Amino acid sequence: MEDGPERGGSLSRRRVLALGAGGAAALLAGGAGLLGARPGGGAPPRDRASRGDPSGAAGAFAPEAAAPLFANRARAVRDGDRAAFLATVGSAPRAFQDVQSRMFDNLRRLPLEGWQERVVATQAADGRGAVVRTEMRYRLRGYDRGYAARTRYLALAPRSGSWTVVGDGASHGLTDDACIWDGGPLSVVKGRAGLVIGDAGGLEGIAERLDAAVPVVTSVVGRGWAQRVVALVPADTALASALAGPGQSLDEIAALATVVPAAGAGRGEDRVIVSPGTFGRLNGLGRDVVLTHELTHVAMGGARDRRTPLWLIEGFADYVGYRRVKISVRSAAGELRREVAAGRVPAALPAAAAFAGGSPRLSQAYQESWLACRMVADRYGEAALVRLYRTAGRVSEAAALRDVLGLTRDRFTALWRDYVKKELLR
């Protein structure tokens, strides 16, 4: 989902689920982060000139004067002219040149329909140069509907009547948005439905699982979605966390759906971030469930309406995730089963706060939500579950339950509690 428990940030999910099929395996999955945050991870620092800093005096740097520099960089990426691209950083320290060299090589490995940079603001300027905030735009051919945007900070210096890139904004405390090309040498695997990009191993297997997951998701939600996805698989867990968005940690999360903000108006571009360390510890069943769960968030738009209750968002994704696997309810909801067996039957559907990363009953919140959605499908049919999800994005939860199922919330809760006991205690 787009928002976390307080509807103001993304939600990270951490859950451990016992899986059968040849022994127990840990299944840790990310919730639908689907971040709609501005690139850069927060409000950008104001221009130093606007704060009255004498070193940022107006007129020291004119953004339009750097336009030829960025046009040259974009042309070099488009044409595969490595020498021309590196010439734009020829005066930079060797370490920065190496970073830019790796970035160019990785960009050329991607199916880019376009890539460009433009100055958005001047962060600092004096007679010796400027630090600028740029918007880096790119579009993946065949997968992105529009241009995605990332914020990057570059230090510029005058040279021979023009400008050259001499570094980034690190010395000014400015942090770039993470990009998959920031890692090691990229590999790109194209499946029937998925584009898998990363410097980790196992990309072919992920592409195959995504190809298998797309028809499963489509069989439930219908064909009214792109039926394709881009998965990013960095070898470095820190980069995976950064790609997932501000405040995210994928140390214990196998995958997470997110959205790269759009350049200009637009809803942004969907991505599934896979953290290979955690993902690699799952058995095959676990990998299938995780990827299908995240793909469901992509297909359903992650409930960007800011209205759909989290129990329905996550329960629905788990319902689809488990649809093609053979696992007993008692195994899939092991934590909740132990509580119910001890006489502690949940009194109410999990509230938003139950999905917070530090919630002591986080696993149970997901299990309760899954069983609520499973009950709807069992009792009223899968089509009714899909209608409930979509209706809940337009009206209140109570109204959705009434309009789709003909139930009050209290009656729905009572039916769900009975279902939980029946499924977990039999």
GROMACS .gro file of C-alpha atoms in nm:
model
  426
    1MET     CA    1   0.000   0.000   0.000
    2GLU     CA    2   0.111   0.355  -0.048
    3ASP     CA    3   0.094   0.450   0.315
    4GLY     CA    4   0.196   0.305   0.644
    5PRO     CA    5   0.003   0.263   0.964
    6GLU     CA    6  -0.037   0.634   1.011
    7ARG     CA    7  -0.113   0.693   0.642
    8GLY     CA    8   0.193   0.910   0.615
    9GLY     CA    9   0.477   0.681   0.516
   10SER     CA   10   0.546   0.345   0.365
   11LEU     CA   11   0.484   0.020   0.546
   12SER     CA   12   0.752  -0.241   0.598
   13ARG     CA   13   0.633  -0.589   0.670
   14ARG     CA   14   0.832  -0.847   0.865
   15ARG     CA   15   0.679  -1.182   0.917
   16VAL     CA   16   0.798  -1.536   0.965
   17LEU     CA   17   0.579  -1.808   0.827
   18ALA     CA   18   0.630  -2.182   0.868
   19LEU     CA   19   0.618  -2.356   0.536
   20GLY     CA   20   0.576  -2.725   0.472
   21ALA     CA   21   0.690  -2.894   0.148
   22GLY     CA   22   1.003  -3.060   0.273
   23GLY     CA   23   1.060  -2.883   0.600
   24ALA     CA   24   1.009  -2.543   0.755
   25ALA     CA   25   1.143  -2.238   0.580
   26ALA     CA   26   1.139  -1.874   0.676
   27LEU     CA   27   0.919  -1.657   0.463
   28LEU     CA   28   0.984  -1.290   0.508
   29ALA     CA   29   0.806  -1.056   0.275
   30GLY     CA   30   0.776  -0.684   0.231
   31GLY     CA   31   0.446  -0.506   0.233
   32ALA     CA   32   0.354  -0.281  -0.053
   33GLY     CA   33   0.574   0.019   0.011
   34LEU     CA   34   0.461   0.188  -0.313
   35LEU     CA   35   0.626   0.508  -0.211
   36GLY     CA   36   0.486   0.823  -0.355
   37ALA     CA   37   0.747   1.040  -0.187
   38ARG     CA   38   0.930   1.314  -0.369
   39PRO     CA   39   1.264   1.199  -0.512
   40GLY     CA   40   1.546   1.282  -0.274
   41GLY     CA   41   1.381   1.147   0.037
   42GLY     CA   42   1.268   1.475   0.184
   43ALA     CA   43   1.247   1.846   0.129
   44PRO     CA   44   1.558   1.970  -0.050
   45PRO     CA   45   1.780   2.230   0.116
   46ARG     CA   46   1.702   2.578  -0.001
   47ASP     CA   47   1.946   2.751  -0.231
   48ARG     CA   48   2.224   2.915  -0.036
   49ALA     CA   49   2.164   3.237  -0.230
   50SER     CA   50   1.805   3.245  -0.101
   51ARG     CA   51   1.938   3.228   0.255
   52GLY     CA   52   2.161   3.526   0.207
   53ASP     CA   53   2.485   3.325   0.194
   54PRO     CA   54   2.743   3.549   0.025
   55SER     CA   55   2.904   3.247  -0.143
   56GLY     CA   56   2.575   3.183  -0.318
   57ALA     CA   57   2.535   3.529  -0.462
   58ALA     CA   58   2.286   3.555  -0.744
   59GLY     CA   59   2.447   3.552  -1.085
   60ALA     CA   60   2.740   3.326  -0.986
   61PHE     CA   61   2.580   3.037  -1.173
   62ALA     CA   62   2.311   3.034  -1.440
   63PRO     CA   63   2.148   2.689  -1.475
   64GLU     CA   64   2.085   2.738  -1.846
   65ALA     CA   65   2.460   2.774  -1.900
   66ALA     CA   66   2.501   2.408  -1.800
   67ALA     CA   67   2.240   2.286  -2.049
   68PRO     CA   68   2.501   2.192  -2.315
   69LEU     CA   69   2.687   1.983  -2.055
   70PHE     CA   70   2.379   1.776  -1.973
   71ALA     CA   71   2.280   1.751  -2.338
   72ASN     CA   72   2.624   1.604  -2.409
   73ARG     CA   73   2.584   1.351  -2.129
   74ALA     CA   74   2.241   1.242  -2.249
   75ARG     CA   75   2.365   1.212  -2.608
   76ALA     CA   76   2.662   1.003  -2.497
   77VAL     CA   77   2.437   0.760  -2.309
   78ARG     CA   78   2.201   0.735  -2.606
   79ASP     CA   79   2.481   0.679  -2.857
   80GLY     CA   80   2.697   0.458  -2.636
   81ASP     CA   81   2.983   0.708  -2.659
   82ARG     CA   82   3.179   0.625  -2.346
   83ALA     CA   83   3.463   0.867  -2.420
   84ALA     CA   84   3.224   1.158  -2.463
   85PHE     CA   85   3.047   1.077  -2.138
   86LEU     CA   86   3.369   1.049  -1.940
   87ALA     CA   87   3.491   1.375  -2.094
   88THR     CA   88   3.214   1.549  -1.895
   89VAL     CA   89   3.385   1.438  -1.571
   90GLY     CA   90   3.743   1.467  -1.692
   91SER     CA   91   3.834   1.722  -1.425
   92ALA     CA   92   3.682   1.526  -1.137
   93PRO     CA   93   3.881   1.317  -0.887
   94ARG     CA   94   3.964   0.969  -1.008
   95ALA     CA   95   3.726   0.802  -0.759
   96PHE     CA   96   3.432   1.002  -0.893
   97GLN     CA   97   3.534   0.928  -1.250
   98ASP     CA   98   3.530   0.558  -1.165
   99VAL     CA   99   3.178   0.588  -1.023
  100GLN     CA  100   3.060   0.767  -1.334
  101SER     CA  101   3.230   0.511  -1.555
  102ARG     CA  102   3.044   0.226  -1.382
  103MET     CA  103   2.720   0.420  -1.405
  104PHE     CA  104   2.762   0.470  -1.780
  105ASP     CA  105   2.836   0.102  -1.834
  106ASN     CA  106   2.529   0.001  -1.633
  107LEU     CA  107   2.304   0.248  -1.811
  108ARG     CA  108   2.411   0.105  -2.144
  109ARG     CA  109   2.305  -0.242  -2.029
  110LEU     CA  110   1.948  -0.127  -1.969
  111PRO     CA  111   1.672  -0.114  -2.233
  112LEU     CA  112   1.652   0.264  -2.208
  113GLU     CA  113   1.403   0.451  -2.416
  114GLY     CA  114   1.549   0.774  -2.280
  115TRP     CA  115   1.779   0.914  -2.015
  116GLN     CA  116   1.849   1.277  -1.932
  117GLU     CA  117   1.940   1.520  -1.654
  118ARG     CA  118   1.820   1.872  -1.588
  119VAL     CA  119   1.900   2.129  -1.323
  120VAL     CA  120   1.613   2.179  -1.079
  121ALA     CA  121   1.780   2.410  -0.827
  122THR     CA  122   2.113   2.555  -0.728
  123GLN     CA  123   2.211   2.441  -0.382
  124ALA     CA  124   2.531   2.643  -0.353
  125ALA     CA  125   2.726   2.869  -0.587
  126ASP     CA  126   3.026   3.098  -0.589
  127GLY     CA  127   3.284   3.212  -0.840
  128ARG     CA  128   3.451   2.871  -0.842
  129GLY     CA  129   3.145   2.664  -0.928
  130ALA     CA  130   2.809   2.537  -0.810
  131VAL     CA  131   2.636   2.241  -0.653
  132VAL     CA  132   2.308   2.172  -0.827
  133ARG     CA  133   2.011   1.949  -0.766
  134THR     CA  134   1.926   1.763  -1.082
  135GLU     CA  135   1.632   1.557  -1.189
  136MET     CA  136   1.752   1.241  -1.362
  137ARG     CA  137   1.480   1.107  -1.590
  138TYR     CA  138   1.471   0.765  -1.747
  139ARG     CA  139   1.228   0.528  -1.911
  140LEU     CA  140   1.257   0.152  -1.958
  141ARG     CA  141   1.139   0.049  -2.303
  142GLY     CA  142   0.839  -0.180  -2.300
  143TYR     CA  143   0.779  -0.149  -1.925
  144ASP     CA  144   0.747   0.213  -1.817
  145ARG     CA  145   0.447   0.418  -1.920
  146GLY     CA  146   0.628   0.744  -1.861
  147TYR     CA  147   0.957   0.879  -1.734
  148ALA     CA  148   1.066   0.796  -1.382
  149ALA     CA  149   1.259   1.061  -1.189
  150ARG     CA  150   1.544   1.044  -0.941
  151THR     CA  151   1.717   1.331  -0.762
  152ARG     CA  152   2.093   1.364  -0.802
  153TYR     CA  153   2.332   1.631  -0.677
  154LEU     CA  154   2.629   1.731  -0.889
  155ALA     CA  155   2.917   1.972  -0.831
  156LEU     CA  156   2.997   2.177  -1.140
  157ALA     CA  157   3.297   2.393  -1.224
  158PRO     CA  158   3.363   2.631  -1.515
  159ARG     CA  159   3.599   2.511  -1.785
  160SER     CA  160   3.686   2.671  -2.118
  161GLY     CA  161   3.377   2.886  -2.123
  162SER     CA  162   3.146   2.595  -2.035
  163TRP     CA  163   3.083   2.370  -1.734
  164THR     CA  164   3.209   2.030  -1.626
  165VAL     CA  165   3.108   1.786  -1.353
  166VAL     CA  166   3.367   1.766  -1.076
  167GLY     CA  167   3.184   1.568  -0.809
  168ASP     CA  168   2.859   1.514  -0.624
  169GLY     CA  169   2.687   1.686  -0.333
  170ALA     CA  170   2.831   1.470  -0.056
  171SER     CA  171   3.057   1.746   0.075
  172HIS     CA  172   2.747   1.958   0.128
  173GLY     CA  173   2.560   1.681   0.309
  174LEU     CA  174   2.336   1.611   0.009
  175THR     CA  175   2.228   1.254  -0.061
  176ASP     CA  176   2.126   1.118  -0.398
  177ASP     CA  177   1.826   0.898  -0.459
  178ALA     CA  178   1.938   0.539  -0.501
  179CYS     CA  179   1.936   0.379  -0.846
  180ILE     CA  180   1.998   0.021  -0.947
  181TRP     CA  181   2.293   0.133  -1.160
  182ASP     CA  182   2.473   0.245  -0.844
  183GLY     CA  183   2.578  -0.113  -0.774
  184GLY     CA  184   2.810  -0.352  -0.952
  185PRO     CA  185   2.797  -0.459  -1.316
  186LEU     CA  186   2.434  -0.515  -1.406
  187SER     CA  187   2.273  -0.811  -1.571
  188VAL     CA  188   1.934  -0.784  -1.735
  189VAL     CA  189   1.700  -1.081  -1.779
  190LYS     CA  190   1.383  -1.044  -1.982
  191GLY     CA  191   1.106  -1.291  -1.916
  192ARG     CA  192   0.765  -1.306  -2.078
  193ALA     CA  193   0.627  -1.064  -1.821
  194GLY     CA  194   0.917  -0.946  -1.608
  195LEU     CA  195   1.230  -0.741  -1.656
  196VAL     CA  196   1.478  -0.838  -1.385
  197ILE     CA  197   1.776  -0.609  -1.331
  198GLY     CA  198   2.057  -0.646  -1.081
  199ASP     CA  199   2.410  -0.741  -0.993
  200ALA     CA  200   2.304  -1.034  -0.774
  201GLY     CA  201   2.277  -1.395  -0.881
  202GLY     CA  202   1.961  -1.589  -0.952
  203LEU     CA  203   1.800  -1.335  -1.186
  204GLU     CA  204   1.682  -1.603  -1.427
  205GLY     CA  205   1.497  -1.786  -1.150
  206ILE     CA  206   1.326  -1.467  -1.037
  207ALA     CA  207   1.220  -1.393  -1.395
  208GLU     CA  208   1.073  -1.742  -1.426
  209ARG     CA  209   0.881  -1.707  -1.100
  210LEU     CA  210   0.744  -1.367  -1.204
  211ASP     CA  211   0.634  -1.512  -1.536
  212ALA     CA  212   0.449  -1.784  -1.347
  213ALA     CA  213   0.299  -1.536  -1.098
  214VAL     CA  214   0.149  -1.297  -1.354
  215PRO     CA  215  -0.124  -1.536  -1.476
  216VAL     CA  216  -0.204  -1.631  -1.115
  217VAL     CA  217  -0.258  -1.265  -1.025
  218THR     CA  218  -0.448  -1.198  -1.347
  219SER     CA  219  -0.678  -1.493  -1.288
  220VAL     CA  220  -0.796  -1.322  -0.969
  221VAL     CA  221  -0.785  -0.949  -1.046
  222GLY     CA  222  -0.853  -0.955  -1.420
  223ARG     CA  223  -0.660  -0.819  -1.715
  224GLY     CA  224  -0.701  -0.452  -1.631
  225TRP     CA  225  -0.338  -0.404  -1.532
  226ALA     CA  226  -0.008  -0.397  -1.716
  227GLN     CA  227   0.061  -0.769  -1.658
  228ARG     CA  228   0.432  -0.696  -1.651
  229VAL     CA  229   0.675  -0.577  -1.386
  230VAL     CA  230   1.030  -0.456  -1.332
  231ALA     CA  231   1.219  -0.627  -1.050
  232LEU     CA  232   1.540  -0.481  -0.910
  233VAL     CA  233   1.780  -0.725  -0.744
  234PRO     CA  234   2.092  -0.554  -0.602
  235ALA     CA  235   2.360  -0.769  -0.441
  236ASP     CA  236   2.401  -0.511  -0.163
  237THR     CA  237   2.123  -0.517   0.097
  238ALA     CA  238   2.192  -0.152   0.180
  239LEU     CA  239   2.123  -0.057  -0.181
  240ALA     CA  240   1.808  -0.270  -0.177
  241SER     CA  241   1.688  -0.080   0.130
  242ALA     CA  242   1.769   0.255  -0.032
  243LEU     CA  243   1.583   0.156  -0.348
  244ALA     CA  244   1.281   0.066  -0.136
  245GLY     CA  245   1.262   0.422  -0.008
  246PRO     CA  246   1.338   0.647   0.288
  247GLY     CA  247   1.332   0.469   0.622
  248GLN     CA  248   1.308   0.123   0.472
  249SER     CA  249   1.523  -0.172   0.575
  250LEU     CA  250   1.530  -0.495   0.378
  251ASP     CA  251   1.764  -0.672   0.618
  252GLU     CA  252   1.485  -0.911   0.712
  253ILE     CA  253   1.252  -0.861   0.418
  254ALA     CA  254   1.264  -1.071   0.103
  255ALA     CA  255   1.083  -0.835  -0.135
  256LEU     CA  256   0.887  -0.513  -0.137
  257ALA     CA  257   0.673  -0.338  -0.397
  258THR     CA  258   0.738   0.031  -0.446
  259VAL     CA  259   0.685   0.311  -0.695
  260VAL     CA  260   0.953   0.530  -0.847
  261PRO     CA  261   0.810   0.884  -0.865
  262ALA     CA  262   0.720   1.016  -1.208
  263ALA     CA  263   0.891   1.301  -1.388
  264GLY     CA  264   0.623   1.567  -1.376
  265ALA     CA  265   0.262   1.465  -1.331
  266GLY     CA  266   0.188   1.096  -1.320
  267ARG     CA  267   0.152   0.802  -1.085
  268GLY     CA  268   0.510   0.681  -1.111
  269GLU     CA  269   0.654   0.348  -1.219
  270ASP     CA  270   0.611   0.020  -1.033
  271ARG     CA  271   0.911  -0.175  -0.911
  272VAL     CA  272   0.954  -0.488  -0.701
  273ILE     CA  273   1.272  -0.473  -0.494
  274VAL     CA  274   1.419  -0.813  -0.409
  275SER     CA  275   1.669  -0.844  -0.125
  276PRO     CA  276   1.869  -1.145  -0.241
  277GLY     CA  277   2.013  -1.243   0.097
  278THR     CA  278   1.674  -1.291   0.259
  279PHE     CA  279   1.506  -1.407  -0.060
  280GLY     CA  280   1.779  -1.667  -0.108
  281ARG     CA  281   1.700  -1.824   0.228
  282LEU     CA  282   1.345  -1.910   0.122
  283ASN     CA  283   1.247  -2.241  -0.025
  284GLY     CA  284   1.075  -2.250  -0.362
  285LEU     CA  285   0.729  -2.225  -0.213
  286GLY     CA  286   0.826  -1.922  -0.011
  287ARG     CA  287   0.974  -1.745  -0.313
  288ASP     CA  288   0.657  -1.807  -0.510
  289VAL     CA  289   0.435  -1.668  -0.234
  290VAL     CA  290   0.649  -1.360  -0.180
  291LEU     CA  291   0.670  -1.261  -0.545
  292THR     CA  292   0.302  -1.329  -0.609
  293HIS     CA  293   0.211  -1.123  -0.302
  294GLU     CA  294   0.417  -0.826  -0.421
  295LEU     CA  295   0.294  -0.859  -0.777
  296THR     CA  296  -0.062  -0.841  -0.643
  297HIS     CA  297   0.019  -0.505  -0.488
  298VAL     CA  298   0.147  -0.389  -0.826
  299ALA     CA  299  -0.163  -0.516  -1.006
  300MET     CA  300  -0.404  -0.356  -0.759
  301GLY     CA  301  -0.218  -0.027  -0.742
  302GLY     CA  302  -0.121  -0.063  -0.378
  303ALA     CA  303  -0.443   0.106  -0.268
  304ARG     CA  304  -0.328   0.455  -0.353
  305ASP     CA  305  -0.674   0.578  -0.263
  306ARG     CA  306  -0.562   0.618   0.103
  307ARG     CA  307  -0.895   0.468   0.206
  308THR     CA  308  -0.871   0.090   0.171
  309PRO     CA  309  -0.807  -0.069   0.514
  310LEU     CA  310  -0.467  -0.230   0.555
  311TRP     CA  311  -0.614  -0.563   0.660
  312LEU     CA  312  -0.783  -0.585   0.321
  313ILE     CA  313  -0.476  -0.470   0.126
  314GLU     CA  314  -0.239  -0.720   0.285
  315GLY     CA  315  -0.491  -0.998   0.334
  316PHE     CA  316  -0.586  -0.983  -0.032
  317ALA     CA  317  -0.222  -0.998  -0.143
  318ASP     CA  318  -0.166  -1.302   0.078
  319TYR     CA  319  -0.485  -1.462  -0.054
  320VAL     CA  320  -0.350  -1.437  -0.409
  321GLY     CA  321   0.000  -1.532  -0.295
  322TYR     CA  322  -0.119  -1.861  -0.144
  323ARG     CA  323  -0.358  -1.940  -0.426
  324ARG     CA  324  -0.127  -2.172  -0.620
  325VAL     CA  325   0.069  -2.330  -0.334
  326LYS     CA  326  -0.005  -2.635  -0.125
  327ILE     CA  327   0.015  -2.542   0.241
  328SER     CA  328  -0.225  -2.601   0.526
  329VAL     CA  329  -0.397  -2.312   0.698
  330ARG     CA  330  -0.259  -2.431   1.031
  331SER     CA  331   0.098  -2.410   0.898
  332ALA     CA  332   0.052  -2.078   0.721
  333ALA     CA  333  -0.100  -1.917   1.032
  334GLY     CA  334   0.114  -2.089   1.295
  335GLU     CA  335   0.148  -1.794   1.532
  336LEU     CA  336  -0.221  -1.717   1.525
  337ARG     CA  337  -0.311  -2.085   1.563
  338ARG     CA  338  -0.111  -2.108   1.885
  339GLU     CA  339  -0.298  -1.808   2.027
  340VAL     CA  340  -0.637  -1.944   1.927
  341ALA     CA  341  -0.552  -2.286   2.067
  342ALA     CA  342  -0.474  -2.114   2.397
  343GLY     CA  343  -0.817  -1.949   2.395
  344ARG     CA  344  -0.708  -1.609   2.266
  345VAL     CA  345  -0.933  -1.556   1.965
  346PRO     CA  346  -0.888  -1.210   1.809
  347ALA     CA  347  -1.172  -0.978   1.898
  348ALA     CA  348  -1.144  -0.745   1.599
  349LEU     CA  349  -0.982  -0.717   1.261
  350PRO     CA  350  -0.631  -0.575   1.284
  351ALA     CA  351  -0.612  -0.197   1.290
  352ALA     CA  352  -0.354   0.000   1.094
  353ALA     CA  353  -0.117   0.018   1.392
  354ALA     CA  354  -0.094  -0.363   1.399
  355PHE     CA  355   0.105  -0.349   1.073
  356ALA     CA  356   0.378  -0.122   1.209
  357GLY     CA  357   0.726  -0.270   1.187
  358GLY     CA  358   0.763  -0.294   1.565
  359SER     CA  359   0.420  -0.440   1.630
  360PRO     CA  360   0.447  -0.740   1.866
  361ARG     CA  361   0.173  -0.922   1.671
  362LEU     CA  362   0.280  -0.831   1.320
  363SER     CA  363   0.275  -1.189   1.194
  364GLN     CA  364  -0.066  -1.248   1.345
  365ALA     CA  365  -0.200  -0.929   1.184
  366TYR     CA  366  -0.112  -1.066   0.842
  367GLN     CA  367  -0.254  -1.407   0.924
  368GLU     CA  368  -0.579  -1.256   1.053
  369SER     CA  369  -0.608  -1.047   0.740
  370TRP     CA  370  -0.541  -1.341   0.511
  371LEU     CA  371  -0.808  -1.549   0.684
  372ALA     CA  372  -1.058  -1.263   0.657
  373CYS     CA  373  -1.006  -1.249   0.281
  374ARG     CA  374  -1.006  -1.627   0.251
  375MET     CA  375  -1.337  -1.636   0.435
  376VAL     CA  376  -1.491  -1.389   0.191
  377ALA     CA  377  -1.375  -1.597  -0.105
  378ASP     CA  378  -1.496  -1.923   0.053
  379ARG     CA  379  -1.834  -1.788   0.160
  380TYR     CA  380  -1.921  -1.536  -0.112
  381GLY     CA  381  -1.687  -1.621  -0.398
  382GLU     CA  382  -1.360  -1.484  -0.524
  383ALA     CA  383  -1.532  -1.227  -0.743
  384ALA     CA  384  -1.697  -1.081  -0.432
  385LEU     CA  385  -1.357  -1.050  -0.264
  386VAL     CA  386  -1.223  -0.854  -0.561
  387ARG     CA  387  -1.534  -0.631  -0.560
  388LEU     CA  388  -1.492  -0.572  -0.187
  389TYR     CA  389  -1.131  -0.460  -0.237
  390ARG     CA  390  -1.219  -0.223  -0.517
  391THR     CA  391  -1.529  -0.088  -0.346
  392ALA     CA  392  -1.334  -0.020  -0.027
  393GLY     CA  393  -1.120   0.221  -0.227
  394ARG     CA  394  -1.423   0.436  -0.306
  395VAL     CA  395  -1.637   0.424   0.009
  396SER     CA  396  -1.592   0.357   0.377
  397GLU     CA  397  -1.512   0.010   0.504
  398ALA     CA  398  -1.856  -0.022   0.659
  399ALA     CA  399  -2.025   0.083   0.336
  400ALA     CA  400  -1.815  -0.160   0.131
  401LEU     CA  401  -1.907  -0.452   0.358
  402ARG     CA  402  -2.274  -0.356   0.337
  403ASP     CA  403  -2.283  -0.293  -0.038
  404VAL     CA  404  -2.082  -0.599  -0.146
  405LEU     CA  405  -2.157  -0.859   0.121
  406GLY     CA  406  -2.476  -0.727   0.280
  407LEU     CA  407  -2.311  -0.732   0.623
  408THR     CA  408  -2.254  -0.487   0.902
  409ARG     CA  409  -1.898  -0.466   1.027
  410ASP     CA  410  -1.999  -0.634   1.354
  411ARG     CA  411  -2.158  -0.924   1.167
  412PHE     CA  412  -1.857  -0.957   0.938
  413THR     CA  413  -1.628  -0.964   1.242
  414ALA     CA  414  -1.836  -1.233   1.410
  415LEU     CA  415  -1.831  -1.450   1.098
  416TRP     CA  416  -1.456  -1.402   1.066
  417ARG     CA  417  -1.393  -1.498   1.431
  418ASP     CA  418  -1.594  -1.817   1.384
  419TYR     CA  419  -1.402  -1.891   1.064
  420VAL     CA  420  -1.067  -1.840   1.237
  421LYS     CA  421  -1.160  -2.088   1.510
  422LYS     CA  422  -1.294  -2.340   1.264
  423GLU     CA  423  -0.992  -2.329   1.034
  424LEU     CA  424  -0.725  -2.326   1.302
  425LEU     CA  425  -0.868  -2.568   1.556
  426ARG     CA  426  -1.003  -2.845   1.337
   0.00000   0.00000   0.00000
